[in-house]
Amino acid sequence: MSAVELRNLAKNYGRKTVLRDVSLTVAPGDFTVIFGQPVSGKSVLVRLLTGLETPDAGQVLLRGVDVTKAPAGARNIGYVPQSFALYPHFTVRANISYPLDLAKTPKAQIEPAVQRVAGLLGIQDLLDRKPDQLSGGQKQRVAIARGLIKQTDIYVLDDPLVGLDFKLRERLIEDLRRTQQLLGVTFIYTTSDAVESMMLASQIGVLHAGEIVEVGAPVQIYDEPQRVETMRYVGFPQANFLTGTLTAHGDGARLETPILRTPVAGGLGNGEVAVGIRPEHVRLGGNLDAGYLTTTARVLLREDLGGEEIIYLDAAGALLATVIRSDDHDRQRVEIDQTVTIGVRPQDMVIFADGRRVGRAG
Amino acid sequence: MVDIRVDNLRKQFGSVVAVDDLTMTFPSATTTCLLGPSGCGKTTLMRMIAGLEAPTHGDIYFGDERITRLSTRKRNIGMVFQYPVVYRGANVRENIALPLREEKLTPAERERRIAEVVDLLEMRDAIDADIEELDNGTRQKVAVARAVARQPKIILFDEPITNVDISAKLQLKRALKELITRLRQTIIYVTHDQTEAMTLADNIALMRDGRIIQYAPPRELYDRPNDRFGGWFLGNPGMNFVENFGQGAAGGVLHSPLFAQPVRLVGDAGGGQLTLGIRPEHVRVTTQRQPEAVTAQVVNRVIVTGGQYLVTLRAGDVTLKAKVPTEVGRALDAQAWMQLPLERITLFGANGHKPDIVLQWAPA
């Protein structure tokens, strides 16, 4: 039995469709990330899950039971909201235990529950403090603890790390993943951050314009995206895209883009296509083997991330990004405005027609 | 173009010390990024240099001139803020020209200066555009151009990229990099974003708790942090730290589950405990046995920047993160071979600073 099942959910606000035919199955113990850009429909999906709203069509099943029309209080799920408001005059302990107090949980059960979640998030020493004595990261941990104090098997976390600085996120990503594994519970988690998604998820559902366009394990959808939105957004830096044309030619076809062209095998069809290339597959330098299609590009900027560099390139008007590891001894030192040779292998060019993958160029 | 010197500079807000008795020279014709987490004092330091905040005590000099008590206007500085400050209803040229009116320039000189900055910031095509029509990245370029055209003694940037739309960020970063490289002005640039600092700065002043922890060129700061704070703060993720490293060393020789052979600690540890630091991208991981490698359990692996894999490894009771190329990450099983190159290891003493000690292979 699945922990959560969404069947053909739809939601409209007036004439505006915000969710359309959303189906998703979450197994017990999964860490499912709903990944989508702002206004893709993530928050509405969370509201349907938690029972704050009801769908116009479709069903929400929790633990195999249809709860589509059940109120929030009857769903027995934990919830960590995106914007956390701690009560300023309450101690950390009282803030965390608030949902249990509200549910009239016997006093004797409350303190052990507080200790348990405080321990998970490493905030045992802060329980007697007031919120204004906490750093931003500590406050966020208190808010997460409050969301987790309800002892249940399904938790919904609505983009809990958005807006936090990235050293803090680094730490909290670890905390969240460890917490979910220790508890052995089901997490449904929304975010618009690709790396956060891939670091946390056992499965990612890519939400785009109100539709789940693809679901899969992070490695699977990163390596073999089936939809153009998956390739474009799941990855950092974002994948490069070229416009292209496929023309049938003998048994195969010719692929033409403004900067690279190559014959491709098989019947991939005719017409306009989008060609996706991951940044790590754009190689710099003159010593590329015959397997690479090459062209020249002008260096726009080198960004130093420490462990790696992102190099932005202008190839005849096409903006391309590439990533080089800082300890790559073969790397070419390039300067802004320098013209360099770049290479891409046909097998690293993923071809999409009408947003759907039709194949690779090699 | 002058250097900026702060001498025993302090700023206290009530009991909170924002800048803690800081003495430092920011060299002329150099871009220094003040980098650190929120609350480290970087913005307060910049505001004191700008004259927007009065120090609790201490002095500020531009070259030989003590300017501690001068008003902002009299300090002859250019400033660029988080949100672009531009005059609505005026075009780009008028926006840049406006502050030049106070400078008593000949019309020819004024035009020359405008042309120069417009050229420098690659905005020739936008010169007659109405401000209202521009995206906020280009507006920020206009704000930069206006600050630069006055030819002030120093230029201060306060997180100028942070609030610019993502689509305009690349262009603005490129323009700032060009400007910084070609102008060779004395620039103080405040940011919390390490990539921005590493990309733009000649030198980074890494700050924490009102103090400068390290002042160095970006790659030096990244590769050779002199304090564990620098190892942690820079990098994504930051350095791995192995606590209590060196415990149980006999005669300076240590048998550790992290190394295939005994290692020797050469130098004076000062009697304190050591912490071993190594960046995730420097931990070498292979699927096949290597001569100097030890076995490690692969606890977790995820895809991160540029398709690399961030791998969590356990050797003995130590857990480390390694950032490895795609092909390596993809091929890993439950067990891997791990190697910590000695030249990539940084040791920190009990106080977090670098001790006078090096790590070598112990002779067999």
XYZ file of C-alpha atoms in Angstrom:
726
model
C 0.000 0.000 0.000
C 1.329 3.421 -0.876
C 1.687 6.103 1.804
C 0.329 8.809 -0.464
C -1.441 8.544 -3.767
C -2.661 11.443 -5.862
C -5.095 10.473 -8.615
C -5.765 12.851 -11.493
C -5.961 15.938 -9.299
C -7.192 19.166 -10.859
C -7.643 22.587 -9.343
C -8.842 25.824 -10.922
C -9.097 29.310 -9.525
C -11.819 30.894 -11.587
C -10.865 30.263 -15.182
C -7.213 29.746 -14.312
C -6.046 26.135 -14.168
C -3.379 25.753 -11.486
C -3.174 21.958 -11.355
C -4.084 19.593 -14.149
C -4.272 15.802 -14.010
C -1.667 15.405 -11.266
C -0.976 11.790 -10.376
C 1.791 10.645 -8.057
C 2.469 7.582 -5.904
C 4.651 7.785 -2.809
C 5.780 4.584 -1.102
C 6.174 4.415 2.696
C 9.630 5.704 3.704
C 10.101 7.686 0.485
C 11.555 11.157 0.471
C 9.575 12.614 -2.417
C 10.503 16.075 -3.643
C 7.987 18.038 -5.683
C 10.342 20.204 -7.692
C 9.057 23.187 -9.641
C 9.710 26.802 -10.512
C 7.795 29.536 -8.691
C 4.084 29.477 -9.644
C 4.287 25.913 -10.980
C 1.551 24.907 -8.518
C 3.614 23.521 -5.610
C 1.829 25.450 -2.871
C -1.607 24.506 -4.159
C -0.573 20.863 -4.257
C 0.534 21.155 -0.614
C -2.832 22.685 0.301
C -4.678 19.781 -1.329
C -2.461 17.283 0.469
C -2.832 18.835 3.891
C -6.555 19.386 3.493
C -6.539 23.174 3.460
C -8.339 22.990 0.110
C -10.272 20.404 -1.853
C -9.592 19.581 -5.506
C -12.061 20.227 -8.335
C -11.438 16.705 -9.604
C -9.403 13.676 -8.595
C -8.578 12.005 -5.293
C -6.086 12.206 -2.472
C -5.386 8.863 -0.786
C -3.421 8.578 2.454
C -2.449 5.074 3.626
C -4.845 3.689 1.041
C -7.829 5.667 2.333
C -9.563 8.333 0.266
C -9.283 11.585 2.253
C -10.166 13.946 -0.597
C -12.948 15.526 1.392
C -11.527 14.973 4.883
C -10.615 18.117 6.836
C -6.992 18.882 7.706
C -7.401 17.733 11.309
C -8.538 14.266 10.268
C -5.596 13.439 7.999
C -2.977 12.653 10.649
C -0.018 14.214 8.837
C 2.781 16.497 10.060
C 3.275 19.829 8.337
C 6.227 22.236 8.146
C 5.070 25.460 6.498
C 7.211 27.666 4.301
C 7.044 30.769 6.424
C 7.445 29.921 10.034
C 6.154 32.286 12.660
C 7.393 31.422 16.127
C 5.469 32.857 19.042
C 7.881 35.482 20.406
C 6.698 35.306 24.025
C 6.848 31.479 24.143
C 10.021 29.567 24.929
C 11.432 27.270 22.278
C 9.960 24.359 24.251
C 6.477 25.883 24.218
C 6.768 26.737 20.531
C 7.673 23.159 19.673
C 5.003 21.560 21.859
C 2.243 23.919 20.696
C 0.611 21.473 18.225
C 0.430 18.848 20.994
C -0.997 21.334 23.496
C -3.596 22.265 20.927
C -4.490 18.591 20.465
C -4.857 18.261 24.280
C -2.108 15.645 24.463
C -1.548 14.431 28.048
C 1.236 16.437 29.740
C 3.314 13.346 30.486
C 3.687 12.606 26.782
C 4.679 16.111 25.749
C 8.139 16.470 27.269
C 9.469 13.172 25.839
C 8.124 14.203 22.421
C 9.854 17.596 22.653
C 13.113 15.938 23.672
C 12.881 13.529 20.770
C 12.528 16.165 18.011
C 14.925 18.565 19.721
C 17.476 15.774 19.738
C 16.926 15.037 16.057
C 17.599 18.659 15.153
C 20.334 19.331 17.708
C 18.495 22.057 19.626
C 18.219 20.430 23.083
C 20.263 23.264 24.618
C 17.942 25.954 23.297
C 14.645 24.773 24.773
C 14.444 27.430 27.492
C 15.327 30.337 25.197
C 12.961 32.789 23.566
C 12.939 33.130 19.751
C 14.706 36.523 19.823
C 17.719 34.800 21.412
C 18.099 32.506 18.393
C 19.941 32.846 15.089
C 18.029 32.480 11.822
C 19.120 28.885 11.419
C 18.168 27.984 14.971
C 14.700 29.494 14.457
C 14.262 27.425 11.309
C 15.220 24.283 13.192
C 12.683 25.102 15.893
C 10.017 25.511 13.197
C 10.960 22.180 11.638
C 10.885 20.544 15.073
C 7.377 21.925 15.634
C 6.307 20.396 12.316
C 7.814 17.032 13.236
C 6.556 16.783 16.827
C 3.313 15.215 15.773
C 4.138 11.521 15.816
C 2.876 10.147 12.579
C 4.197 8.464 9.459
C 3.635 11.151 6.798
C 5.015 14.682 6.842
C 4.597 17.500 4.334
C 7.366 20.134 4.183
C 6.649 23.208 2.080
C 9.969 24.648 0.858
C 11.343 24.964 4.419
C 14.825 26.193 3.424
C 13.870 28.922 0.969
C 15.593 32.236 1.611
C 18.156 30.860 4.062
C 21.817 31.494 3.333
C 23.542 28.603 1.729
C 25.878 27.551 4.565
C 22.783 27.135 6.694
C 20.989 25.198 3.980
C 24.000 22.914 3.645
C 23.627 22.014 7.327
C 19.825 21.728 7.325
C 19.786 19.529 4.218
C 21.945 17.083 6.185
C 19.659 17.369 9.217
C 16.508 16.769 7.197
C 17.839 13.790 5.324
C 19.184 12.192 8.485
C 15.964 12.900 10.383
C 13.792 11.325 7.712
C 16.004 8.229 7.586
C 16.130 7.869 11.383
C 12.368 8.170 11.710
C 11.754 5.906 8.721
C 8.764 8.039 7.752
C 7.452 9.474 4.480
C 8.416 13.028 3.524
C 6.770 15.055 0.786
C 8.856 18.148 0.274
C 8.554 21.047 -2.155
C 11.388 23.239 -3.457
C 12.477 25.195 -6.514
C 16.161 24.421 -5.942
C 17.606 21.720 -8.189
C 20.610 20.757 -6.069
C 18.514 20.671 -2.892
C 16.093 18.327 -4.703
C 18.824 15.977 -5.834
C 20.521 15.948 -2.419
C 17.333 15.089 -0.537
C 15.068 13.049 -2.762
C 14.610 9.358 -3.234
C 12.192 10.370 -5.977
C 11.585 13.727 -7.663
C 8.310 14.765 -9.251
C 8.912 17.605 -11.688
C 5.984 20.020 -11.573
C 5.677 22.425 -14.481
C 2.757 24.739 -15.182
C 0.440 22.669 -12.993
C 1.431 19.287 -14.413
C 3.741 16.577 -13.125
C 5.804 16.141 -16.273
C 8.154 13.457 -14.974
C 8.772 11.330 -11.876
C 11.891 9.360 -11.074
C 14.992 8.890 -8.945
C 17.333 11.913 -9.127
C 20.081 10.085 -11.011
C 17.591 8.665 -13.490
C 15.906 11.944 -14.407
C 19.237 13.791 -14.449
C 20.881 11.295 -16.786
C 17.888 10.389 -18.950
C 15.354 13.231 -18.851
C 12.249 12.508 -20.889
C 10.878 16.033 -20.886
C 12.497 19.318 -21.832
C 11.548 20.941 -18.505
C 13.288 18.183 -16.569
C 16.519 18.672 -18.477
C 16.280 22.451 -18.339
C 15.633 22.822 -14.620
C 16.977 19.714 -12.869
C 20.670 20.516 -12.657
C 23.013 23.307 -11.667
C 24.065 25.200 -13.677
C 20.988 24.789 -15.838
C 21.405 22.778 -19.034
C 22.297 24.561 -22.275
C 19.743 24.555 -25.081
C 20.175 25.085 -28.794
C 17.397 25.408 -31.313
C 17.726 22.854 -34.078
C 16.189 21.313 -37.155
C 15.955 17.622 -38.004
C 15.830 16.730 -41.681
C 15.234 13.127 -42.727
C 18.152 11.884 -44.780
C 18.460 8.301 -46.007
C 17.966 5.914 -43.039
C 18.622 8.670 -40.528
C 18.496 12.418 -40.331
C 20.655 15.514 -40.228
C 20.598 17.667 -37.115
C 21.378 21.338 -37.672
C 21.828 23.848 -34.852
C 23.246 27.370 -35.237
C 26.652 26.151 -34.064
C 26.850 22.365 -34.372
C 25.601 19.943 -37.016
C 25.737 16.186 -37.211
C 24.107 13.206 -38.910
C 21.938 11.148 -36.577
C 20.871 7.533 -36.933
C 17.305 6.254 -36.790
C 13.975 7.809 -37.525
C 13.806 10.747 -35.152
C 11.450 12.604 -37.442
C 11.506 15.939 -39.182
C 11.144 19.486 -37.978
C 12.011 21.916 -35.219
C 13.692 20.496 -32.125
C 15.357 21.665 -28.931
C 18.807 20.261 -28.213
C 19.839 20.029 -24.574
C 23.488 19.788 -23.508
C 24.557 19.523 -19.867
C 27.239 22.086 -18.885
C 29.721 19.340 -17.987
C 29.421 18.032 -21.547
C 30.651 21.253 -23.139
C 34.414 20.779 -23.247
C 37.052 23.452 -23.730
C 40.316 23.207 -25.558
C 42.078 22.074 -28.649
C 43.026 18.515 -27.657
C 39.587 16.962 -28.097
C 39.403 13.656 -29.925
C 37.565 13.001 -33.169
C 34.384 12.105 -31.304
C 33.730 15.780 -30.585
C 31.884 18.265 -32.758
C 33.749 21.538 -32.392
C 33.193 25.228 -32.877
C 34.554 28.455 -31.419
C 33.128 30.637 -28.685
C 33.975 33.843 -26.836
C 34.410 33.718 -23.060
C 31.893 35.997 -21.318
C 32.719 35.323 -17.681
C 34.494 32.891 -15.384
C 32.776 32.327 -12.088
C 34.865 30.785 -9.346
C 32.865 28.516 -7.029
C 35.998 27.284 -5.278
C 35.867 23.602 -6.146
C 34.825 24.346 -9.692
C 34.461 27.145 -12.208
C 31.468 27.970 -14.359
C 32.560 29.427 -17.670
C 29.942 31.314 -19.671
C 30.438 31.357 -23.433
C 28.944 33.098 -26.421
C 28.946 30.769 -29.439
C 27.566 32.731 -32.391
C 24.861 34.218 -30.228
C 24.086 31.061 -28.261
C 24.786 31.370 -24.529
C 26.494 28.265 -23.164
C 27.765 27.417 -19.706
C 30.398 24.850 -18.890
C 31.759 23.571 -15.581
C 35.384 22.724 -14.927
C 36.733 21.201 -11.743
C 39.388 23.438 -10.213
C 41.762 20.498 -9.774
C 41.437 19.407 -13.400
C 45.058 19.582 -14.478
C 44.176 19.566 -18.156
C 42.044 22.625 -17.852
C 42.866 25.515 -20.041
C 43.242 28.858 -18.315
C 40.857 31.089 -20.186
C 40.339 34.825 -19.903
C 37.323 37.020 -20.517
C 36.802 37.832 -24.223
C 39.259 35.150 -25.323
C 38.110 33.003 -28.241
C 38.285 29.301 -27.448
C 37.512 26.015 -29.154
C 34.614 24.146 -27.604
C 33.519 20.579 -28.227
C 30.426 18.475 -27.627
C 29.944 14.771 -28.349
C 26.798 13.880 -30.312
C 25.804 11.335 -27.649
C 25.647 14.173 -25.114
C 23.152 16.125 -27.222
C 19.591 15.261 -26.129
C 16.935 16.013 -28.735
C 13.420 17.111 -27.758
C 10.471 17.600 -30.104
C 7.373 19.307 -28.687
C 8.988 19.139 -25.260
C 9.417 15.356 -25.341
C 12.635 13.497 -25.788
C 13.042 11.790 -29.147
C 16.618 10.581 -28.740
C 20.270 11.491 -28.630
C 22.308 12.759 -31.545
C 24.832 9.940 -31.169
C 43.002 56.686 -6.005
C 44.148 56.159 -2.439
C 44.440 53.371 0.063
C 41.982 53.050 2.923
C 43.301 52.538 6.414
C 41.251 51.795 9.497
C 42.960 52.128 12.850
C 41.575 50.469 15.986
C 38.110 50.968 14.522
C 35.165 49.915 16.668
C 31.412 50.048 16.374
C 29.119 48.973 19.144
C 25.325 48.955 19.057
C 24.406 48.721 22.731
C 26.176 45.611 23.967
C 26.601 44.196 20.457
C 30.065 44.687 18.981
C 29.629 44.950 15.200
C 33.227 45.890 14.369
C 35.809 44.908 16.942
C 38.895 47.177 17.177
C 39.897 46.598 13.576
C 43.245 47.759 12.178
C 43.705 47.127 8.471
C 44.921 48.713 5.234
C 42.966 48.167 2.035
C 45.516 48.899 -0.714
C 44.880 51.447 -3.443
C 43.879 50.369 -6.957
C 42.625 47.080 -5.501
C 39.174 45.552 -5.143
C 38.616 44.127 -1.682
C 35.512 42.062 -1.000
C 34.264 42.081 2.564
C 32.817 38.575 2.820
C 31.095 36.856 5.686
C 27.808 35.580 7.100
C 25.084 37.958 8.189
C 26.042 39.751 11.375
C 29.804 39.541 10.740
C 30.196 43.337 10.611
C 30.925 43.744 6.901
C 28.107 46.197 6.224
C 28.832 48.222 9.359
C 32.500 48.487 8.363
C 31.532 49.713 4.904
C 29.046 52.186 6.321
C 31.714 53.649 8.582
C 34.066 54.023 5.620
C 31.228 55.755 3.761
C 30.482 58.067 6.681
C 26.960 56.692 7.106
C 27.778 55.368 10.565
C 29.963 57.023 13.214
C 32.570 54.775 14.850
C 32.442 54.174 18.605
C 36.174 54.781 18.521
C 39.117 54.557 16.136
C 40.008 56.320 12.907
C 39.645 56.008 9.159
C 42.198 57.393 6.667
C 42.005 57.843 2.907
C 45.704 57.970 2.060
C 47.236 60.331 4.629
C 44.040 62.189 5.263
C 42.092 61.369 8.389
C 38.445 61.439 7.361
C 36.833 59.966 10.496
C 34.809 63.093 11.157
C 34.157 64.214 7.583
C 30.597 64.034 6.290
C 29.783 61.547 3.550
C 29.635 64.348 0.970
C 33.146 65.542 1.741
C 34.705 62.093 1.541
C 34.554 62.020 -2.277
C 33.320 58.468 -2.608
C 31.103 56.723 -5.112
C 28.493 54.319 -3.809
C 26.345 51.595 -5.347
C 23.598 50.056 -3.241
C 21.572 46.834 -3.250
C 18.703 48.417 -5.134
C 19.643 50.580 -8.126
C 19.254 54.275 -7.308
C 18.320 55.991 -10.582
C 16.393 59.087 -11.585
C 13.051 58.166 -13.123
C 11.974 60.108 -16.145
C 15.547 60.672 -17.285
C 17.432 58.686 -19.882
C 20.672 56.823 -19.251
C 22.931 59.680 -20.384
C 21.147 62.202 -18.163
C 21.364 59.848 -15.217
C 25.114 59.571 -15.583
C 25.593 63.291 -16.334
C 23.613 64.627 -13.394
C 26.224 64.339 -10.630
C 28.867 65.661 -13.033
C 27.219 69.097 -13.013
C 28.706 69.743 -9.595
C 32.181 68.975 -10.884
C 32.651 72.162 -12.985
C 33.799 70.248 -16.047
C 34.019 71.553 -19.603
C 31.298 70.084 -21.821
C 33.956 68.188 -23.762
C 35.402 66.681 -20.583
C 31.953 65.735 -19.369
C 31.156 63.971 -22.634
C 34.503 62.191 -22.539
C 33.836 60.841 -19.048
C 30.342 59.663 -19.962
C 31.634 57.954 -23.100
C 34.365 56.269 -21.081
C 32.083 54.659 -18.494
C 29.440 53.761 -21.046
C 32.146 52.015 -23.015
C 33.528 50.295 -19.932
C 30.118 48.939 -18.945
C 29.156 47.926 -22.502
C 26.014 50.042 -22.566
C 26.461 52.100 -25.704
C 23.214 50.752 -27.127
C 21.255 51.844 -24.072
C 22.567 55.404 -23.756
C 19.384 57.123 -24.954
C 17.014 54.622 -23.358
C 14.493 55.767 -20.797
C 15.323 54.353 -17.364
C 11.782 53.008 -17.028
C 12.314 50.700 -19.989
C 15.374 48.960 -18.578
C 15.546 45.743 -16.558
C 16.871 46.194 -13.045
C 20.283 44.752 -13.988
C 20.823 47.481 -16.576
C 19.538 50.075 -14.104
C 22.159 48.875 -11.672
C 24.751 49.354 -14.434
C 23.547 52.947 -14.763
C 23.987 53.416 -11.015
C 27.516 52.004 -11.317
C 28.303 54.268 -14.282
C 27.152 57.318 -12.370
C 29.298 56.453 -9.363
C 32.351 55.835 -11.549
C 32.019 58.872 -13.879
C 32.572 61.293 -11.002
C 36.033 59.763 -10.567
C 35.797 59.556 -6.790
C 38.745 58.587 -4.609
C 37.156 55.275 -3.701
C 34.071 53.301 -4.724
C 31.893 51.295 -2.349
C 29.572 48.514 -3.477
C 26.944 47.141 -1.095
C 25.721 43.776 -2.470
C 24.983 45.297 -5.912
C 24.015 41.989 -7.546
C 21.896 40.414 -4.794
C 18.543 41.856 -5.841
C 19.024 41.838 -9.597
C 16.826 39.490 -11.642
C 18.491 36.168 -12.415
C 18.280 36.807 -16.155
C 20.286 40.043 -15.790
C 22.838 38.761 -13.260
C 25.316 37.376 -15.781
C 25.518 40.637 -17.740
C 25.939 42.681 -14.578
C 28.616 40.391 -13.170
C 30.499 40.535 -16.428
C 30.262 44.342 -16.500
C 31.515 44.598 -12.917
C 34.395 42.205 -13.617
C 35.451 44.284 -16.645
C 35.124 47.494 -14.679
C 37.160 46.191 -11.756
C 39.875 44.812 -14.044
C 40.227 47.869 -16.245
C 39.556 50.735 -13.852
C 42.059 49.742 -11.160
C 40.287 51.846 -8.567
C 40.232 51.406 -4.808
C 37.023 49.462 -4.326
C 35.380 47.994 -1.236
C 32.702 45.482 -2.188
C 30.399 43.942 0.423
C 28.845 40.543 -0.253
C 27.680 37.402 1.543
C 28.063 35.405 -1.683
C 31.358 33.557 -1.845
C 31.138 32.947 -5.597
C 30.716 36.656 -6.234
C 33.685 37.437 -3.980
C 35.901 34.731 -5.529
C 34.947 35.910 -9.027
C 35.375 39.660 -8.593
C 37.897 40.353 -5.819
C 41.621 40.985 -5.948
C 41.588 40.307 -2.218
C 38.943 38.954 0.130
C 38.651 40.101 3.732
C 36.833 37.191 5.360
C 34.948 38.466 8.400
C 33.389 36.941 11.478
C 32.195 38.561 14.709
C 33.486 42.006 13.757
C 36.981 40.827 12.895
C 38.885 40.016 9.743
C 39.792 36.335 9.966
C 41.938 36.331 6.825
C 42.868 38.837 4.144
C 44.141 37.171 0.969
C 43.612 36.730 -2.781
C 40.601 34.447 -3.451
C 42.464 31.279 -4.442
C 44.886 31.615 -1.539
C 42.006 32.005 0.899
C 40.265 28.982 -0.609
C 43.303 26.727 -0.902
C 45.109 27.766 2.269
C 42.661 28.972 4.898
C 44.560 29.950 8.044
C 41.522 29.319 10.223
C 38.895 26.601 10.143
C 36.235 29.239 9.645
C 37.625 29.919 6.152
C 37.694 26.195 5.428
C 34.069 25.890 6.473
C 32.634 29.090 5.013
C 34.161 28.811 1.542
C 33.271 25.861 -0.628
C 30.027 24.100 -1.344
C 30.023 22.122 0.820
C 32.903 23.411 2.932
C 35.877 21.460 4.218
C 35.620 18.111 5.958
C 36.957 18.299 9.496
C 38.286 15.311 11.393
C 38.427 16.192 15.086
C 41.003 14.886 17.531
C 43.333 14.018 14.719
C 46.729 13.038 16.045
C 45.357 11.507 19.209
C 47.433 8.475 20.055
C 50.435 9.537 17.997
C 53.559 7.951 19.474
C 56.761 9.899 18.875
C 54.884 11.931 16.301
C 53.965 8.798 14.310
C 50.293 8.068 13.842
C 48.379 5.044 12.575
C 45.064 6.297 11.239
C 42.227 4.520 9.409
C 42.379 7.408 6.920
C 45.822 6.469 5.626
C 47.252 3.274 4.213
C 50.587 3.968 5.895
C 51.593 5.627 9.163
C 51.985 9.397 8.970
C 54.337 11.634 10.898
C 53.470 14.967 12.488
C 56.484 17.213 12.059
C 56.651 20.395 14.116
C 55.167 21.820 17.249
C 51.497 21.094 17.823
C 51.605 23.352 20.873
C 50.295 20.496 22.984
C 46.778 21.123 21.684
C 44.445 18.862 19.821
C 44.600 18.879 16.048
C 41.810 18.955 13.495
C 42.443 17.624 10.018
C 40.799 19.606 7.217
C 40.371 18.538 3.603
C 38.091 19.884 0.894
C 35.561 17.405 -0.583
C 36.951 17.814 -4.111
C 40.420 16.840 -2.870
C 39.367 13.490 -1.439
C 40.316 10.990 -4.160
C 37.899 8.143 -4.663
C 38.320 5.131 -6.948
C 36.491 1.889 -7.545
C 39.787 0.009 -7.948
C 42.463 -0.462 -5.329
C 45.169 2.221 -5.376
C 48.572 1.917 -3.654
C 48.040 4.634 -1.036
C 44.292 4.246 -0.592
C 42.176 2.792 2.212
C 38.782 1.156 1.894
C 35.696 3.167 2.765
C 31.970 2.467 2.865
C 29.844 4.500 0.489
C 27.045 5.804 2.724
C 25.321 8.084 0.234
C 25.869 9.699 -3.166
C 23.992 12.519 -4.835
C 24.421 14.629 -7.975
C 25.571 18.209 -7.375
C 27.114 21.064 -9.409
C 27.996 20.188 -12.979
C 26.949 16.539 -12.695
C 29.603 15.777 -10.085
C 28.726 13.314 -7.322
C 28.903 14.272 -3.673
C 29.738 11.008 -1.942
C 29.510 10.390 1.798
C 32.174 7.899 2.859
C 32.926 6.175 6.134
C 36.351 4.885 7.096
C 36.666 3.591 10.658
C 34.640 6.016 12.762
C 35.275 8.954 10.423
C 32.686 10.234 7.934
C 33.910 12.348 5.014
C 32.396 13.931 1.941
C 34.082 13.633 -1.447
C 33.144 15.538 -4.590
C 34.069 13.344 -7.528
C 33.708 13.492 -11.326
C 30.525 12.055 -12.856
C 32.111 8.853 -14.187
C 33.602 7.982 -10.785
C 30.393 8.720 -8.881
C 28.275 6.719 -11.261
C 30.538 3.642 -11.060
C 30.674 3.466 -7.240
C 29.442 0.465 -5.282
C 28.904 0.020 -1.560
C 32.656 0.047 -1.057
C 35.298 2.336 -2.529
C 38.977 3.206 -2.222
C 39.749 6.551 -0.673
C 42.902 8.599 -0.587
C 43.672 11.876 1.186
C 46.644 13.486 -0.585
C 48.922 14.881 2.137
C 49.569 18.081 0.187
C 45.828 18.788 0.201
C 45.435 18.472 3.952
C 45.258 21.496 6.244
C 45.780 21.052 9.959
C 44.151 23.327 12.523
C 45.059 23.676 16.177
C 42.707 23.688 19.152
C 42.093 27.445 18.701
C 41.039 26.888 15.076
C 44.207 28.472 13.700
C 46.867 26.787 11.663
C 49.587 25.256 13.826
C 53.223 25.176 12.805
C 53.116 21.569 11.799
C 53.229 19.467 8.633
C 52.140 15.963 7.775
C 54.534 13.513 6.117
C 54.635 9.815 5.410
C 56.433 8.098 8.250
C 59.527 6.221 7.019
C 58.818 2.513 6.862
